[in-house]
mmCIF file of N, CA and C in Angstrom:
data_model
loop_
_atom_site.group_PDB
_atom_site.id
_atom_site.type_symbol
_atom_site.label_atom_id
_atom_site.label_comp_id
_atom_site.label_asym_id
_atom_site.label_seq_id
_atom_site.Cartn_x
_atom_site.Cartn_y
_atom_site.Cartn_z
ATOM 1 N N THR Q 1 -11.010 0.688 -0.945
ATOM 2 C CA THR Q 1 -11.301 1.464 0.253
ATOM 3 C C THR Q 1 -10.557 2.774 0.168
ATOM 4 N N GLY Q 2 -10.951 3.712 0.929
ATOM 5 C CA GLY Q 2 -10.228 4.970 1.049
ATOM 6 C C GLY Q 2 -9.589 5.014 2.419
ATOM 7 N N ALA Q 3 -8.855 6.057 2.702
ATOM 8 C CA ALA Q 3 -8.192 6.178 4.001
ATOM 9 C C ALA Q 3 -9.202 6.000 5.130
ATOM 10 N N LEU Q 4 -8.889 5.134 6.044
ATOM 11 C CA LEU Q 4 -9.716 4.839 7.203
ATOM 12 C C LEU Q 4 -11.125 4.387 6.825
ATOM 13 N N GLY Q 5 -11.231 3.683 5.694
ATOM 14 C CA GLY Q 5 -12.506 3.109 5.296
ATOM 15 C C GLY Q 5 -13.433 4.034 4.539
ATOM 16 N N GLY Q 6 -13.011 5.256 4.254
ATOM 17 C CA GLY Q 6 -13.859 6.193 3.521
ATOM 18 C C GLY Q 6 -13.779 5.968 2.024
ATOM 19 N N ALA Q 7 -14.565 6.734 1.290
ATOM 20 C CA ALA Q 7 -14.541 6.625 -0.168
ATOM 21 C C ALA Q 7 -13.254 7.236 -0.708
ATOM 22 N N GLY Q 8 -12.707 6.644 -1.723
ATOM 23 C CA GLY Q 8 -11.487 7.168 -2.322
ATOM 24 C C GLY Q 8 -10.714 6.075 -3.017
ATOM 25 N N ARG Q 9 -9.553 6.425 -3.480
ATOM 26 C CA ARG Q 9 -8.709 5.461 -4.187
ATOM 27 C C ARG Q 9 -8.029 4.509 -3.216
ATOM 28 N N ALA Q 10 -7.906 3.265 -3.624
ATOM 29 C CA ALA Q 10 -7.262 2.258 -2.787
ATOM 30 C C ALA Q 10 -5.765 2.167 -3.048
ATOM 31 N N VAL Q 11 -5.308 2.723 -4.178
ATOM 32 C CA VAL Q 11 -3.885 2.694 -4.516
ATOM 33 C C VAL Q 11 -3.427 4.117 -4.799
ATOM 34 N N HIS Q 12 -2.357 4.520 -4.128
ATOM 35 C CA HIS Q 12 -1.794 5.857 -4.297
ATOM 36 C C HIS Q 12 -0.338 5.710 -4.722
ATOM 37 N N VAL Q 13 0.055 6.412 -5.778
ATOM 38 C CA VAL Q 13 1.434 6.367 -6.263
ATOM 39 C C VAL Q 13 1.989 7.780 -6.237
ATOM 40 N N ASP Q 14 3.089 7.981 -5.512
ATOM 41 C CA ASP Q 14 3.739 9.286 -5.424
ATOM 42 C C ASP Q 14 5.114 9.207 -6.062
ATOM 43 N N ALA Q 15 5.403 10.168 -6.910
ATOM 44 C CA ALA Q 15 6.723 10.261 -7.542
ATOM 45 C C ALA Q 15 7.226 11.679 -7.348
ATOM 46 N N ARG Q 16 7.543 12.029 -6.136
ATOM 47 C CA ARG Q 16 7.969 13.391 -5.807
ATOM 48 C C ARG Q 16 9.441 13.592 -6.123
ATOM 49 N N ARG Q 17 9.753 14.816 -6.410
ATOM 50 C CA ARG Q 17 11.147 15.205 -6.655
ATOM 51 C C ARG Q 17 11.509 16.322 -5.681
ATOM 52 N N GLY Q 18 12.756 16.390 -5.298
ATOM 53 C CA GLY Q 18 13.196 17.445 -4.397
ATOM 54 C C GLY Q 18 13.996 16.877 -3.242
ATOM 55 N N GLU Q 19 14.472 17.757 -2.394
ATOM 56 C CA GLU Q 19 15.342 17.343 -1.292
ATOM 57 C C GLU Q 19 14.631 16.481 -0.254
ATOM 58 N N ALA Q 20 13.386 16.800 0.059
ATOM 59 C CA ALA Q 20 12.670 16.072 1.104
ATOM 60 C C ALA Q 20 11.952 14.832 0.565
ATOM 61 N N ALA Q 21 12.002 14.631 -0.717
ATOM 62 C CA ALA Q 21 11.259 13.530 -1.332
ATOM 63 C C ALA Q 21 11.993 12.201 -1.200
ATOM 64 N N LEU Q 22 11.238 11.149 -1.345
ATOM 65 C CA LEU Q 22 11.838 9.820 -1.396
ATOM 66 C C LEU Q 22 12.685 9.711 -2.655
ATOM 67 N N PRO Q 23 13.748 8.903 -2.635
ATOM 68 C CA PRO Q 23 14.617 8.794 -3.806
ATOM 69 C C PRO Q 23 13.964 8.069 -4.980
ATOM 70 N N ARG Q 24 12.826 7.445 -4.758
ATOM 71 C CA ARG Q 24 12.125 6.746 -5.840
ATOM 72 C C ARG Q 24 10.628 6.830 -5.570
ATOM 73 N N ARG Q 25 9.855 6.216 -6.454
ATOM 74 C CA ARG Q 25 8.399 6.248 -6.256
ATOM 75 C C ARG Q 25 7.996 5.538 -4.968
ATOM 76 N N HIS Q 26 6.850 5.943 -4.463
ATOM 77 C CA HIS Q 26 6.280 5.312 -3.279
ATOM 78 C C HIS Q 26 4.835 4.952 -3.586
ATOM 79 N N VAL Q 27 4.442 3.738 -3.218
ATOM 80 C CA VAL Q 27 3.078 3.264 -3.448
ATOM 81 C C VAL Q 27 2.438 2.954 -2.099
ATOM 82 N N ARG Q 28 1.200 3.443 -1.914
ATOM 83 C CA ARG Q 28 0.424 3.089 -0.720
ATOM 84 C C ARG Q 28 -0.822 2.361 -1.188
ATOM 85 N N VAL Q 29 -1.048 1.182 -0.615
ATOM 86 C CA VAL Q 29 -2.206 0.362 -0.962
ATOM 87 C C VAL Q 29 -3.075 0.234 0.284
ATOM 88 N N GLU Q 30 -4.356 0.544 0.140
ATOM 89 C CA GLU Q 30 -5.297 0.420 1.251
ATOM 90 C C GLU Q 30 -6.152 -0.823 1.019
ATOM 91 N N ILE Q 31 -6.232 -1.684 2.039
ATOM 92 C CA ILE Q 31 -6.958 -2.949 1.889
ATOM 93 C C ILE Q 31 -7.864 -3.217 3.090
ATOM 94 N N ALA Q 32 -8.863 -4.051 2.861
ATOM 95 C CA ALA Q 32 -9.681 -4.623 3.926
ATOM 96 C C ALA Q 32 -9.315 -6.107 3.990
ATOM 97 N N VAL Q 33 -9.238 -6.648 5.189
ATOM 98 C CA VAL Q 33 -8.819 -8.037 5.382
ATOM 99 C C VAL Q 33 -9.967 -8.824 6.003
ATOM 100 N N GLY Q 34 -10.218 -10.009 5.463
ATOM 101 C CA GLY Q 34 -11.272 -10.872 5.994
ATOM 102 C C GLY Q 34 -10.933 -11.393 7.378
ATOM 103 N N ALA Q 35 -11.958 -11.718 8.144
ATOM 104 C CA ALA Q 35 -11.779 -12.174 9.524
ATOM 105 C C ALA Q 35 -10.951 -13.450 9.625
ATOM 106 N N GLY Q 36 -10.931 -14.256 8.588
ATOM 107 C CA GLY Q 36 -10.192 -15.509 8.621
ATOM 108 C C GLY Q 36 -8.711 -15.375 8.315
ATOM 109 N N HIS Q 37 -8.236 -14.156 8.154
ATOM 110 C CA HIS Q 37 -6.833 -13.922 7.801
ATOM 111 C C HIS Q 37 -6.177 -12.984 8.809
ATOM 112 N N ARG Q 38 -4.899 -13.198 9.046
ATOM 113 C CA ARG Q 38 -4.148 -12.278 9.909
ATOM 114 C C ARG Q 38 -3.771 -11.051 9.092
ATOM 115 N N ALA Q 39 -4.165 -9.889 9.561
ATOM 116 C CA ALA Q 39 -3.933 -8.645 8.827
ATOM 117 C C ALA Q 39 -2.455 -8.429 8.524
ATOM 118 N N VAL Q 40 -1.589 -8.728 9.458
ATOM 119 C CA VAL Q 40 -0.158 -8.505 9.245
ATOM 120 C C VAL Q 40 0.381 -9.401 8.135
ATOM 121 N N ASP Q 41 -0.091 -10.638 8.070
ATOM 122 C CA ASP Q 41 0.368 -11.553 7.020
ATOM 123 C C ASP Q 41 -0.107 -11.100 5.645
ATOM 124 N N VAL Q 42 -1.364 -10.685 5.560
ATOM 125 C CA VAL Q 42 -1.906 -10.207 4.285
ATOM 126 C C VAL Q 42 -1.176 -8.943 3.847
ATOM 127 N N ALA Q 43 -0.971 -8.018 4.761
ATOM 128 C CA ALA Q 43 -0.287 -6.765 4.429
ATOM 129 C C ALA Q 43 1.136 -7.023 3.933
ATOM 130 N N ARG Q 44 1.842 -7.924 4.582
ATOM 131 C CA ARG Q 44 3.208 -8.251 4.147
ATOM 132 C C ARG Q 44 3.221 -8.859 2.748
ATOM 133 N N GLU Q 45 2.273 -9.743 2.467
ATOM 134 C CA GLU Q 45 2.203 -10.382 1.155
ATOM 135 C C GLU Q 45 1.860 -9.362 0.069
ATOM 136 N N VAL Q 46 0.907 -8.495 0.345
ATOM 137 C CA VAL Q 46 0.544 -7.450 -0.624
ATOM 138 C C VAL Q 46 1.742 -6.546 -0.881
ATOM 139 N N ARG Q 47 2.416 -6.151 0.168
ATOM 140 C CA ARG Q 47 3.591 -5.273 0.033
ATOM 141 C C ARG Q 47 4.650 -5.918 -0.854
ATOM 142 N N ALA Q 48 4.936 -7.173 -0.617
ATOM 143 C CA ALA Q 48 5.951 -7.879 -1.404
ATOM 144 C C ALA Q 48 5.533 -8.006 -2.864
ATOM 145 N N ARG Q 49 4.286 -8.384 -3.103
ATOM 146 C CA ARG Q 49 3.812 -8.589 -4.482
ATOM 147 C C ARG Q 49 3.788 -7.285 -5.273
ATOM 148 N N VAL Q 50 3.358 -6.201 -4.653
ATOM 149 C CA VAL Q 50 3.331 -4.906 -5.351
ATOM 150 C C VAL Q 50 4.754 -4.474 -5.685
ATOM 151 N N GLY Q 51 5.663 -4.598 -4.742
ATOM 152 C CA GLY Q 51 7.055 -4.226 -4.987
ATOM 153 C C GLY Q 51 7.693 -5.017 -6.107
ATOM 154 N N GLU Q 52 7.370 -6.309 -6.182
ATOM 155 C CA GLU Q 52 7.916 -7.172 -7.236
ATOM 156 C C GLU Q 52 7.280 -6.895 -8.596
ATOM 157 N N ALA Q 53 6.020 -6.498 -8.601
ATOM 158 C CA ALA Q 53 5.279 -6.320 -9.857
ATOM 159 C C ALA Q 53 5.681 -5.068 -10.629
ATOM 160 N N LEU Q 54 6.191 -4.068 -9.944
ATOM 161 C CA LEU Q 54 6.534 -2.810 -10.600
ATOM 162 C C LEU Q 54 8.022 -2.769 -10.918
ATOM 163 N N VAL Q 55 8.332 -2.425 -12.148
ATOM 164 C CA VAL Q 55 9.701 -2.493 -12.671
ATOM 165 C C VAL Q 55 10.699 -1.682 -11.850
ATOM 166 N N ASP Q 56 10.307 -0.489 -11.401
ATOM 167 C CA ASP Q 56 11.258 0.380 -10.697
ATOM 168 C C ASP Q 56 11.381 0.067 -9.208
ATOM 169 N N ARG Q 57 10.705 -0.981 -8.740
ATOM 170 C CA ARG Q 57 10.791 -1.427 -7.347
ATOM 171 C C ARG Q 57 10.581 -0.273 -6.355
ATOM 172 N N PRO Q 58 9.392 0.325 -6.352
ATOM 173 C CA PRO Q 58 9.143 1.445 -5.441
ATOM 174 C C PRO Q 58 9.052 0.974 -3.995
ATOM 175 N N SER Q 59 9.151 1.920 -3.062
ATOM 176 C CA SER Q 59 8.840 1.578 -1.681
ATOM 177 C C SER Q 59 7.325 1.394 -1.619
ATOM 178 N N VAL Q 60 6.872 0.499 -0.742
ATOM 179 C CA VAL Q 60 5.445 0.173 -0.685
ATOM 180 C C VAL Q 60 4.988 0.165 0.766
ATOM 181 N N ALA Q 61 3.854 0.804 1.021
ATOM 182 C CA ALA Q 61 3.207 0.754 2.329
ATOM 183 C C ALA Q 61 1.808 0.192 2.137
ATOM 184 N N VAL Q 62 1.375 -0.621 3.092
ATOM 185 C CA VAL Q 62 0.028 -1.182 3.041
ATOM 186 C C VAL Q 62 -0.714 -0.716 4.289
ATOM 187 N N LEU Q 63 -1.874 -0.116 4.066
ATOM 188 C CA LEU Q 63 -2.715 0.365 5.151
ATOM 189 C C LEU Q 63 -3.948 -0.526 5.231
ATOM 190 N N VAL Q 64 -4.120 -1.198 6.363
ATOM 191 C CA VAL Q 64 -5.301 -2.039 6.565
ATOM 192 C C VAL Q 64 -6.401 -1.143 7.118
ATOM 193 N N THR Q 65 -7.470 -0.969 6.332
ATOM 194 C CA THR Q 65 -8.544 -0.056 6.713
ATOM 195 C C THR Q 65 -9.693 -0.747 7.427
ATOM 196 N N ALA Q 66 -9.768 -2.070 7.304
ATOM 197 C CA ALA Q 66 -10.846 -2.810 7.967
ATOM 198 C C ALA Q 66 -10.452 -4.269 8.122
ATOM 199 N N VAL Q 67 -10.916 -4.874 9.215
ATOM 200 C CA VAL Q 67 -10.716 -6.302 9.447
ATOM 201 C C VAL Q 67 -12.077 -6.874 9.824
ATOM 202 N N GLY Q 68 -12.434 -7.947 9.158
ATOM 203 C CA GLY Q 68 -13.717 -8.545 9.523
ATOM 204 C C GLY Q 68 -14.440 -9.192 8.412
#
């Protein structure tokens, strides 16, 4: 999915440098959640799994773009 359900990438990785930047990489994952699942539970699980899967342990945000 893309932001707010539009076309685009579902995973965004930012590695900014500078004073205003995060001290490490940041990953944003956009997902759609099925009606039989609680969006908050799915988002938390995705966030944890992505953070564990990447060696540098980036900060991770999950954006739920659709439920149903």
